[in-house]
Amino acid sequence: MTATAPLDITMITTPWFALPPGAYGGIEAMCAELVDGLVELGHRVTVIGVGHNGTKGDFIATDDSPAGAQRLGNSGPEVLHAARAARALRSLDSDVIHDHSTVGPLQAGQRQAPTVVTAHGPVTGETGRYYEALSDTVHMVAISHAQQEQTPDIVWSGQVHNALRTAQYPYRDRKGDDVLFLGRIAADKGVHLGIDAARDAGLPLTIAGGCNDPAEQPYIDEELQPRMGDDVRWVGEADRRTKLDLLANARCLLFPIQWEEPFGMVMIEAMACGTPVVALRRGSVPEIVEDGVTGFICDHPAQLVQAIGSVARLDPQACRERVQSHFHTDQMAVAYATLYEQLCRGPTR
């Protein structure tokens, strides 16, 4: 239980996937963990979302069917979700509202309770300007120090790492030979670099991920297809059971990102399974991976090959302990609850 009285927290999620998501859905996975963690702390949580409720909180559905990955980027589901969420809020006595949708925070100025917004993705370009414009009416939270430092013009109210429950991830200390890439198939994820590195290291590569953005098709055609061979297995988008099996069995997870990744949930998922991470030094990577202990951080793609060849000397248990001590749901829930309580006591600016 918390030291203060329980709060009435409303969690507005996205219109894309249910909580928790069956496969893809990083924001929804984080929301599900946070809801359960807050309930376990003794708070009352109402989720406004889509589809079914797989959390410990109460639930109000704005739509029986999630929009799904095929409609990502379509404004229709967002606008409808925001309108129905606003109607649902009128029937709730919320102490604080945590809004993970895109359109919903625009209504924060008309809400009686403070609104918290977590920046789940990039904070540059149009998105960054949107968050900057919002940040005088909402309380912005970064998911990494790297993200927070990237856009100092945003008024940040806090920083909280994403998290998971290690007990829900299978641990294996004996690994297979496959190197694993798991994530969105896109140029900024560096999949082509992963193929080159695994091949140069003389090891097979498994690619698990889908592409829902037609704009990435030229990248697939020009960079990935010519690199495919008998040593590369592309299994497509994996469901949760397949994903966990791949993560637990992999020699290492390759994370050769080509952009300032704000967090990278797959890194802590891999480490929770006892699987080290080989990554390029971009974005949040240095905050998550302990270089030489839970993986290797490389400054150049050419260094990935040697790193892959060195992961066998790392201790799988150290990887899991890193997640347990730094990225566990309990810690995330306490950090957000502390922020909510501060906001309910009065302005923080």
Tab-separated table of C-alpha atoms in Angstrom:
chain	number	residue	atom	x	y	z
A	1	MET	CA	0.000	0.000	0.000
A	2	THR	CA	1.078	3.590	-0.561
A	3	ALA	CA	1.877	5.941	2.292
A	4	THR	CA	-0.902	8.303	1.177
A	5	ALA	CA	-4.596	7.666	0.492
A	6	PRO	CA	-5.382	5.628	-2.632
A	7	LEU	CA	-5.866	7.693	-5.777
A	8	ASP	CA	-8.556	7.382	-8.430
A	9	ILE	CA	-6.457	7.076	-11.585
A	10	THR	CA	-7.864	7.000	-15.101
A	11	MET	CA	-5.624	5.401	-17.709
A	12	ILE	CA	-6.529	6.283	-21.300
A	13	THR	CA	-4.798	3.951	-23.706
A	14	THR	CA	-4.655	3.898	-27.513
A	15	PRO	CA	-7.340	2.712	-29.955
A	16	TRP	CA	-4.955	0.257	-31.629
A	17	PHE	CA	-4.610	-2.789	-29.339
A	18	ALA	CA	-6.209	-4.279	-26.233
A	19	LEU	CA	-4.429	-4.499	-22.871
A	20	PRO	CA	-2.233	-6.483	-22.815
A	21	PRO	CA	-1.590	-6.827	-26.558
A	22	GLY	CA	-1.388	-10.277	-28.099
A	23	ALA	CA	1.772	-9.517	-30.059
A	24	TYR	CA	2.770	-6.057	-31.325
A	25	GLY	CA	1.896	-3.117	-29.083
A	26	GLY	CA	4.662	-1.640	-26.951
A	27	ILE	CA	2.568	1.221	-25.554
A	28	GLU	CA	-0.231	-1.147	-24.641
A	29	ALA	CA	2.164	-3.600	-22.985
A	30	MET	CA	3.588	-0.792	-20.847
A	31	CYS	CA	0.075	0.428	-19.935
A	32	ALA	CA	-1.015	-3.050	-18.886
A	33	GLU	CA	2.011	-3.429	-16.633
A	34	LEU	CA	1.499	0.021	-15.133
A	35	VAL	CA	-2.205	-0.551	-14.429
A	36	ASP	CA	-1.540	-3.812	-12.609
A	37	GLY	CA	1.361	-2.303	-10.682
A	38	LEU	CA	-0.743	0.648	-9.523
A	39	VAL	CA	-3.621	-1.605	-8.442
A	40	GLU	CA	-1.165	-3.715	-6.462
A	41	LEU	CA	-0.022	-0.527	-4.710
A	42	GLY	CA	-3.609	0.021	-3.579
A	43	HIS	CA	-4.771	2.630	-6.091
A	44	ARG	CA	-8.070	2.506	-7.958
A	45	VAL	CA	-7.483	2.442	-11.707
A	46	THR	CA	-10.021	2.728	-14.505
A	47	VAL	CA	-8.805	1.925	-18.003
A	48	ILE	CA	-10.465	3.613	-20.970
A	49	GLY	CA	-9.452	1.485	-23.925
A	50	VAL	CA	-10.575	-0.835	-26.697
A	51	GLY	CA	-11.405	-4.499	-26.981
A	52	HIS	CA	-11.206	-6.629	-23.858
A	53	ASN	CA	-9.708	-5.911	-20.452
A	54	GLY	CA	-6.750	-8.048	-19.430
A	55	THR	CA	-5.676	-5.894	-16.501
A	56	LYS	CA	-6.511	-5.701	-12.796
A	57	GLY	CA	-8.185	-2.318	-13.266
A	58	ASP	CA	-11.787	-1.463	-14.086
A	59	PHE	CA	-12.530	-1.021	-17.764
A	60	ILE	CA	-14.561	1.204	-20.065
A	61	ALA	CA	-14.450	0.304	-23.759
A	62	THR	CA	-14.637	2.997	-26.427
A	63	ASP	CA	-14.830	0.267	-29.087
A	64	ASP	CA	-15.314	-3.486	-28.885
A	65	SER	CA	-12.740	-4.060	-31.641
A	66	PRO	CA	-9.220	-2.532	-31.611
A	67	ALA	CA	-8.255	-0.704	-34.795
A	68	GLY	CA	-5.124	-2.847	-35.154
A	69	ALA	CA	-1.798	-2.337	-36.885
A	70	GLN	CA	-3.390	-2.100	-40.338
A	71	ARG	CA	-4.994	1.228	-39.355
A	72	LEU	CA	-2.049	2.812	-37.561
A	73	GLY	CA	-1.703	6.387	-38.761
A	74	ASN	CA	-5.403	6.625	-39.608
A	75	SER	CA	-6.881	9.581	-37.749
A	76	GLY	CA	-10.393	8.105	-37.609
A	77	PRO	CA	-9.816	5.649	-34.737
A	78	GLU	CA	-7.901	8.270	-32.733
A	79	VAL	CA	-10.612	10.933	-33.035
A	80	LEU	CA	-13.459	8.538	-32.239
A	81	HIS	CA	-11.529	7.108	-29.274
A	82	ALA	CA	-10.802	10.607	-27.917
A	83	ALA	CA	-14.446	11.668	-28.210
A	84	ARG	CA	-15.743	8.574	-26.433
A	85	ALA	CA	-13.025	8.799	-23.791
A	86	ALA	CA	-14.035	12.404	-23.075
A	87	ARG	CA	-17.627	11.259	-22.573
A	88	ALA	CA	-16.516	8.451	-20.260
A	89	LEU	CA	-14.405	10.844	-18.192
A	90	ARG	CA	-17.497	12.871	-17.298
A	91	SER	CA	-18.822	9.908	-15.322
A	92	LEU	CA	-15.581	9.400	-13.384
A	93	ASP	CA	-14.200	11.201	-10.347
A	94	SER	CA	-10.538	11.099	-11.360
A	95	ASP	CA	-7.707	12.416	-9.213
A	96	VAL	CA	-5.312	12.137	-12.148
A	97	ILE	CA	-5.596	11.153	-15.804
A	98	HIS	CA	-2.746	9.380	-17.583
A	99	ASP	CA	-3.410	9.756	-21.294
A	100	HIS	CA	-1.433	7.584	-23.740
A	101	SER	CA	-3.488	8.526	-26.794
A	102	THR	CA	-2.437	11.067	-29.408
A	103	VAL	CA	-5.530	13.264	-29.656
A	104	GLY	CA	-6.839	12.995	-26.095
A	105	PRO	CA	-4.266	15.311	-24.441
A	106	LEU	CA	-5.612	18.208	-26.507
A	107	GLN	CA	-8.559	18.213	-24.093
A	108	ALA	CA	-6.390	18.442	-20.970
A	109	GLY	CA	-7.147	22.142	-20.498
A	110	GLN	CA	-10.850	21.333	-20.035
A	111	ARG	CA	-10.245	18.577	-17.481
A	112	GLN	CA	-10.523	19.140	-13.754
A	113	ALA	CA	-7.837	16.590	-12.908
A	114	PRO	CA	-4.194	16.915	-14.008
A	115	THR	CA	-3.229	15.023	-17.164
A	116	VAL	CA	0.015	13.056	-17.437
A	117	VAL	CA	1.344	12.225	-20.906
A	118	THR	CA	4.158	9.741	-21.497
A	119	ALA	CA	6.226	10.393	-24.629
A	120	HIS	CA	6.404	6.854	-25.986
A	121	GLY	CA	8.077	7.689	-29.272
A	122	PRO	CA	10.228	10.315	-30.980
A	123	VAL	CA	10.250	13.820	-29.553
A	124	THR	CA	11.660	15.503	-32.637
A	125	GLY	CA	10.034	17.022	-35.702
A	126	GLU	CA	6.279	17.547	-35.699
A	127	THR	CA	5.784	15.219	-32.725
A	128	GLY	CA	8.281	17.203	-30.691
A	129	ARG	CA	6.574	20.471	-31.576
A	130	TYR	CA	3.238	18.915	-30.598
A	131	TYR	CA	4.557	17.868	-27.182
A	132	GLU	CA	6.160	21.274	-26.724
A	133	ALA	CA	2.826	22.979	-27.429
A	134	LEU	CA	1.055	20.614	-25.032
A	135	SER	CA	3.505	20.877	-22.177
A	136	ASP	CA	1.968	23.946	-20.573
A	137	THR	CA	-1.341	22.089	-20.042
A	138	VAL	CA	-0.131	18.506	-19.440
A	139	HIS	CA	2.635	16.922	-17.400
A	140	MET	CA	5.112	15.303	-19.790
A	141	VAL	CA	7.073	12.196	-18.772
A	142	ALA	CA	10.087	10.884	-20.687
A	143	ILE	CA	10.864	7.168	-20.890
A	144	SER	CA	14.641	7.702	-20.810
A	145	HIS	CA	17.166	10.377	-19.933
A	146	ALA	CA	18.335	10.316	-23.550
A	147	GLN	CA	14.837	11.198	-24.735
A	148	GLN	CA	14.499	13.931	-22.130
A	149	GLU	CA	17.819	15.516	-23.085
A	150	GLN	CA	17.011	15.358	-26.785
A	151	THR	CA	14.295	18.026	-26.532
A	152	PRO	CA	14.987	20.486	-23.708
A	153	ASP	CA	12.254	22.833	-25.020
A	154	ILE	CA	9.608	20.415	-23.740
A	155	VAL	CA	8.656	21.094	-20.128
A	156	TRP	CA	9.312	17.691	-18.569
A	157	SER	CA	7.642	16.765	-15.289
A	158	GLY	CA	9.558	13.534	-14.855
A	159	GLN	CA	11.376	10.557	-16.351
A	160	VAL	CA	10.366	6.925	-15.786
A	161	HIS	CA	11.828	3.896	-17.550
A	162	ASN	CA	9.481	1.317	-19.012
A	163	ALA	CA	9.431	-2.010	-17.192
A	164	LEU	CA	8.273	-5.619	-17.067
A	165	ARG	CA	7.881	-8.534	-14.665
A	166	THR	CA	10.814	-10.901	-14.949
A	167	ALA	CA	8.660	-13.789	-13.670
A	168	GLN	CA	6.691	-13.641	-16.921
A	169	TYR	CA	9.811	-14.222	-19.026
A	170	PRO	CA	11.434	-17.672	-19.366
A	171	TYR	CA	15.069	-17.807	-18.256
A	172	ARG	CA	17.579	-20.040	-20.021
A	173	ASP	CA	21.299	-20.122	-19.399
A	174	ARG	CA	21.984	-22.527	-22.268
A	175	LYS	CA	21.560	-20.748	-25.571
A	176	GLY	CA	21.258	-21.777	-29.180
A	177	ASP	CA	23.476	-20.579	-32.015
A	178	ASP	CA	20.997	-18.194	-33.647
A	179	VAL	CA	21.443	-14.467	-33.354
A	180	LEU	CA	18.052	-12.725	-33.119
A	181	PHE	CA	16.620	-9.521	-34.517
A	182	LEU	CA	13.164	-8.840	-33.117
A	183	GLY	CA	11.273	-5.683	-33.955
A	184	ARG	CA	9.714	-3.529	-36.620
A	185	ILE	CA	11.173	-4.084	-40.082
A	186	ALA	CA	12.385	-0.611	-40.984
A	187	ALA	CA	15.536	1.163	-42.070
A	188	ASP	CA	15.926	2.973	-38.755
A	189	LYS	CA	16.066	-0.399	-36.974
A	190	GLY	CA	19.169	-1.405	-38.954
A	191	VAL	CA	17.976	-4.880	-39.940
A	192	HIS	CA	20.400	-4.957	-42.879
A	193	LEU	CA	23.299	-4.299	-40.518
A	194	GLY	CA	22.149	-7.211	-38.396
A	195	ILE	CA	22.188	-9.550	-41.392
A	196	ASP	CA	25.714	-8.448	-42.340
A	197	ALA	CA	27.037	-8.747	-38.783
A	198	ALA	CA	25.594	-12.191	-38.101
A	199	ARG	CA	26.835	-13.493	-41.457
A	200	ASP	CA	30.331	-12.117	-40.891
A	201	ALA	CA	30.311	-13.738	-37.449
A	202	GLY	CA	29.465	-17.065	-39.088
A	203	LEU	CA	26.179	-17.471	-37.238
A	204	PRO	CA	22.574	-17.885	-38.430
A	205	LEU	CA	20.187	-14.975	-37.944
A	206	THR	CA	16.486	-15.191	-37.110
A	207	ILE	CA	14.435	-12.113	-37.979
A	208	ALA	CA	11.099	-11.781	-36.187
A	209	GLY	CA	9.077	-8.763	-37.121
A	210	GLY	CA	6.542	-7.316	-39.481
A	211	CYS	CA	6.238	-4.236	-41.642
A	212	ASN	CA	3.002	-2.262	-41.532
A	213	ASP	CA	4.346	0.807	-43.328
A	214	PRO	CA	4.224	0.671	-47.148
A	215	ALA	CA	6.934	3.348	-47.207
A	216	GLU	CA	9.394	0.722	-45.938
A	217	GLN	CA	8.843	-1.610	-48.907
A	218	PRO	CA	11.690	-0.080	-50.961
A	219	TYR	CA	14.024	-0.713	-48.024
A	220	ILE	CA	12.932	-4.348	-47.897
A	221	ASP	CA	13.318	-4.761	-51.653
A	222	GLU	CA	16.651	-2.971	-51.985
A	223	GLU	CA	18.445	-3.754	-48.713
A	224	LEU	CA	16.945	-6.890	-47.187
A	225	GLN	CA	15.887	-9.170	-50.034
A	226	PRO	CA	19.350	-9.160	-51.707
A	227	ARG	CA	20.891	-10.165	-48.361
A	228	MET	CA	18.605	-13.111	-47.696
A	229	GLY	CA	20.127	-16.599	-47.747
A	230	ASP	CA	20.126	-19.991	-46.088
A	231	ASP	CA	21.665	-18.454	-42.962
A	232	VAL	CA	18.788	-15.974	-42.522
A	233	ARG	CA	15.347	-17.069	-41.329
A	234	TRP	CA	12.536	-14.489	-41.449
A	235	VAL	CA	9.606	-15.759	-39.363
A	236	GLY	CA	7.415	-12.662	-39.635
A	237	GLU	CA	5.610	-11.061	-36.701
A	238	ALA	CA	5.755	-13.381	-33.697
A	239	ASP	CA	2.987	-13.926	-31.162
A	240	ARG	CA	3.919	-13.714	-27.493
A	241	ARG	CA	4.704	-17.415	-27.015
A	242	THR	CA	6.941	-17.520	-30.095
A	243	LYS	CA	8.616	-14.262	-29.147
A	244	LEU	CA	9.507	-15.497	-25.667
A	245	ASP	CA	10.878	-18.751	-27.030
A	246	LEU	CA	13.025	-16.891	-29.558
A	247	LEU	CA	14.315	-14.457	-26.936
A	248	ALA	CA	15.176	-17.173	-24.427
A	249	ASN	CA	16.948	-19.399	-26.959
A	250	ALA	CA	18.942	-16.728	-28.841
A	251	ARG	CA	22.705	-16.444	-28.509
A	252	CYS	CA	22.146	-12.689	-28.344
A	253	LEU	CA	19.713	-10.012	-29.417
A	254	LEU	CA	20.960	-7.676	-32.143
A	255	PHE	CA	19.871	-4.063	-31.771
A	256	PRO	CA	21.718	-2.153	-34.542
A	257	ILE	CA	19.484	0.907	-34.437
A	258	GLN	CA	20.013	3.868	-36.748
A	259	TRP	CA	18.076	6.463	-34.763
A	260	GLU	CA	17.816	7.846	-31.242
A	261	GLU	CA	15.642	5.064	-29.839
A	262	PRO	CA	13.823	6.509	-26.793
A	263	PHE	CA	13.738	3.179	-24.945
A	264	GLY	CA	13.695	-0.172	-26.757
A	265	MET	CA	11.498	-2.562	-24.799
A	266	VAL	CA	12.906	-5.592	-26.606
A	267	MET	CA	16.283	-5.043	-24.925
A	268	ILE	CA	14.925	-5.589	-21.422
A	269	GLU	CA	12.740	-8.453	-22.665
A	270	ALA	CA	15.859	-10.193	-23.971
A	271	MET	CA	17.851	-9.580	-20.803
A	272	ALA	CA	14.958	-10.852	-18.675
A	273	CYS	CA	15.366	-14.158	-20.551
A	274	GLY	CA	19.090	-14.182	-19.767
A	275	THR	CA	19.971	-13.136	-23.313
A	276	PRO	CA	22.635	-10.434	-23.807
A	277	VAL	CA	22.174	-7.495	-26.175
A	278	VAL	CA	24.578	-6.377	-28.891
A	279	ALA	CA	23.648	-2.829	-29.852
A	280	LEU	CA	24.867	0.369	-31.428
A	281	ARG	CA	25.319	3.359	-29.148
A	282	ARG	CA	22.211	5.354	-29.958
A	283	GLY	CA	19.431	6.803	-27.834
A	284	SER	CA	18.702	4.964	-24.598
A	285	VAL	CA	21.027	2.012	-25.234
A	286	PRO	CA	23.691	3.072	-22.676
A	287	GLU	CA	20.978	3.453	-20.015
A	288	ILE	CA	19.683	-0.058	-20.537
A	289	VAL	CA	22.646	-2.255	-21.470
A	290	GLU	CA	25.556	-2.530	-19.029
A	291	ASP	CA	28.460	-2.756	-21.449
A	292	GLY	CA	30.560	-5.872	-20.933
A	293	VAL	CA	28.078	-7.295	-18.399
A	294	THR	CA	24.649	-7.627	-20.023
A	295	GLY	CA	25.797	-7.104	-23.586
A	296	PHE	CA	28.088	-5.004	-25.717
A	297	ILE	CA	27.595	-1.431	-26.925
A	298	CYS	CA	29.310	-0.720	-30.240
A	299	ASP	CA	30.212	2.637	-31.738
A	300	HIS	CA	30.400	1.369	-35.328
A	301	PRO	CA	28.619	-1.428	-37.234
A	302	ALA	CA	31.967	-3.117	-37.922
A	303	GLN	CA	32.326	-3.760	-34.181
A	304	LEU	CA	29.125	-5.817	-34.065
A	305	VAL	CA	30.870	-8.900	-35.437
A	306	GLN	CA	33.443	-9.113	-32.634
A	307	ALA	CA	30.752	-8.382	-30.052
A	308	ILE	CA	28.602	-11.251	-31.322
A	309	GLY	CA	31.589	-13.548	-31.022
A	310	SER	CA	32.202	-12.478	-27.414
A	311	VAL	CA	28.717	-12.836	-25.891
A	312	ALA	CA	29.294	-16.433	-24.777
A	313	ARG	CA	31.491	-15.188	-21.944
A	314	LEU	CA	28.690	-13.049	-20.462
A	315	ASP	CA	26.630	-14.366	-17.542
A	316	PRO	CA	22.940	-14.868	-18.426
A	317	GLN	CA	22.006	-14.434	-14.763
A	318	ALA	CA	23.568	-10.956	-14.753
A	319	CYS	CA	21.277	-10.028	-17.641
A	320	ARG	CA	18.169	-11.087	-15.734
A	321	GLU	CA	19.320	-9.421	-12.511
A	322	ARG	CA	19.862	-6.157	-14.393
A	323	VAL	CA	16.190	-6.118	-15.378
A	324	GLN	CA	15.009	-7.167	-11.929
A	325	SER	CA	16.960	-4.381	-10.230
A	326	HIS	CA	16.446	-1.547	-12.739
A	327	PHE	CA	13.436	-2.231	-14.986
A	328	HIS	CA	10.823	-4.051	-12.921
A	329	THR	CA	7.125	-3.142	-12.981
A	330	ASP	CA	7.105	-2.464	-9.239
A	331	GLN	CA	9.658	0.320	-9.675
A	332	MET	CA	7.791	1.875	-12.598
A	333	ALA	CA	4.495	1.843	-10.695
A	334	VAL	CA	6.016	3.471	-7.611
A	335	ALA	CA	7.664	6.176	-9.742
A	336	TYR	CA	4.408	7.069	-11.503
A	337	ALA	CA	2.397	6.893	-8.273
A	338	THR	CA	4.857	9.303	-6.667
A	339	LEU	CA	4.424	11.727	-9.572
A	340	TYR	CA	0.618	11.455	-9.422
A	341	GLU	CA	0.657	12.180	-5.698
A	342	GLN	CA	2.838	15.253	-6.231
A	343	LEU	CA	0.454	16.558	-8.880
A	344	CYS	CA	-2.555	16.031	-6.631
A	345	ARG	CA	-0.882	18.056	-3.891
A	346	GLY	CA	-0.464	21.046	-6.195
A	347	PRO	CA	1.475	22.533	-9.119
A	348	THR	CA	5.018	21.287	-9.728
A	349	ARG	CA	6.059	24.235	-11.895
